[in-house]
Amino acid sequence: RSLVQEVHLVDSSLAMQSLQKARLQPLAEEYNWTMEWCDSIDSISRDPSKFTMLVAHEFFDALPFHLLEVTARYYHWIYCSGY
């Protein structure tokens, strides 16, 4: 039995929700997960008796970050922005 019981996806785009359902619903059925789509994070039901793990994909993709490249000869500091 899977430790995952419920999966809540947040996406304000109905078109993306539809694509996600088409791709993920077979997996949810295979592992007996309950899947729910919401248009806002505030719409996710809260249950203090359940462990919740929040994973944000595009949010982290858009953040700028610093990368330190280390080679045998030098250190090189690289700044990457979202744009």
XYZ file of C-alpha atoms in Angstrom:
83
model
C 0.000 0.000 0.000
C 1.228 3.441 -0.882
C 1.963 5.894 1.924
C 0.476 8.615 -0.256
C -3.281 8.820 0.220
C -4.257 12.155 -1.301
C -2.775 14.389 -3.959
C -3.926 17.988 -4.337
C -2.816 19.896 -7.400
C -3.129 23.659 -7.662
C -3.478 25.167 -11.118
C -5.673 28.100 -12.077
C -5.786 26.997 -15.723
C -8.721 24.705 -16.517
C -6.917 23.556 -19.654
C -3.866 22.495 -17.618
C -6.081 20.804 -15.029
C -7.666 18.783 -17.816
C -4.266 17.701 -19.194
C -3.022 16.809 -15.725
C -6.142 14.734 -15.021
C -5.731 12.821 -18.282
C -2.114 11.964 -17.467
C -2.288 11.457 -13.717
C -5.677 9.823 -13.152
C -4.519 6.346 -14.314
C -1.629 6.537 -11.837
C -3.979 7.624 -9.057
C -6.276 4.705 -9.777
C -3.366 2.264 -9.853
C -2.130 3.375 -6.421
C -5.567 4.161 -4.959
C -4.866 7.855 -4.451
C -7.565 10.460 -4.087
C -6.773 13.330 -6.461
C -8.204 16.819 -6.238
C -7.577 19.892 -8.371
C -7.859 23.370 -6.895
C -7.471 26.803 -8.424
C -5.898 28.240 -5.266
C -3.720 26.918 -2.467
C -6.329 28.234 -0.042
C -8.801 25.746 -1.526
C -6.872 22.721 -0.284
C -8.693 21.091 2.618
C -6.766 21.027 5.881
C -6.661 18.003 8.123
C -4.333 18.190 11.141
C -4.361 14.399 11.455
C -2.597 14.012 8.080
C 0.978 14.798 7.141
C 1.160 17.388 4.374
C 4.040 17.912 1.991
C 3.849 20.923 -0.297
C 5.822 20.873 -3.531
C 5.811 23.942 -5.742
C 7.193 23.391 -9.218
C 6.969 26.530 -11.343
C 7.427 28.861 -8.386
C 10.929 27.563 -7.754
C 11.716 27.486 -11.477
C 11.111 31.234 -11.671
C 13.377 32.222 -8.766
C 16.831 33.586 -9.502
C 19.699 31.674 -7.936
C 23.439 31.753 -7.478
C 25.604 28.896 -8.666
C 29.210 28.330 -7.690
C 31.124 26.480 -10.395
C 34.226 24.743 -9.088
C 36.949 23.522 -11.434
C 40.499 22.375 -10.846
C 41.752 25.885 -11.634
C 39.172 28.317 -10.239
C 35.864 29.102 -8.591
C 33.345 30.911 -10.780
C 30.266 32.607 -9.361
C 27.257 32.495 -11.720
C 23.982 34.368 -11.233
C 20.951 32.971 -13.026
C 17.746 34.949 -13.261
C 14.301 33.715 -14.230
C 14.256 35.885 -17.366
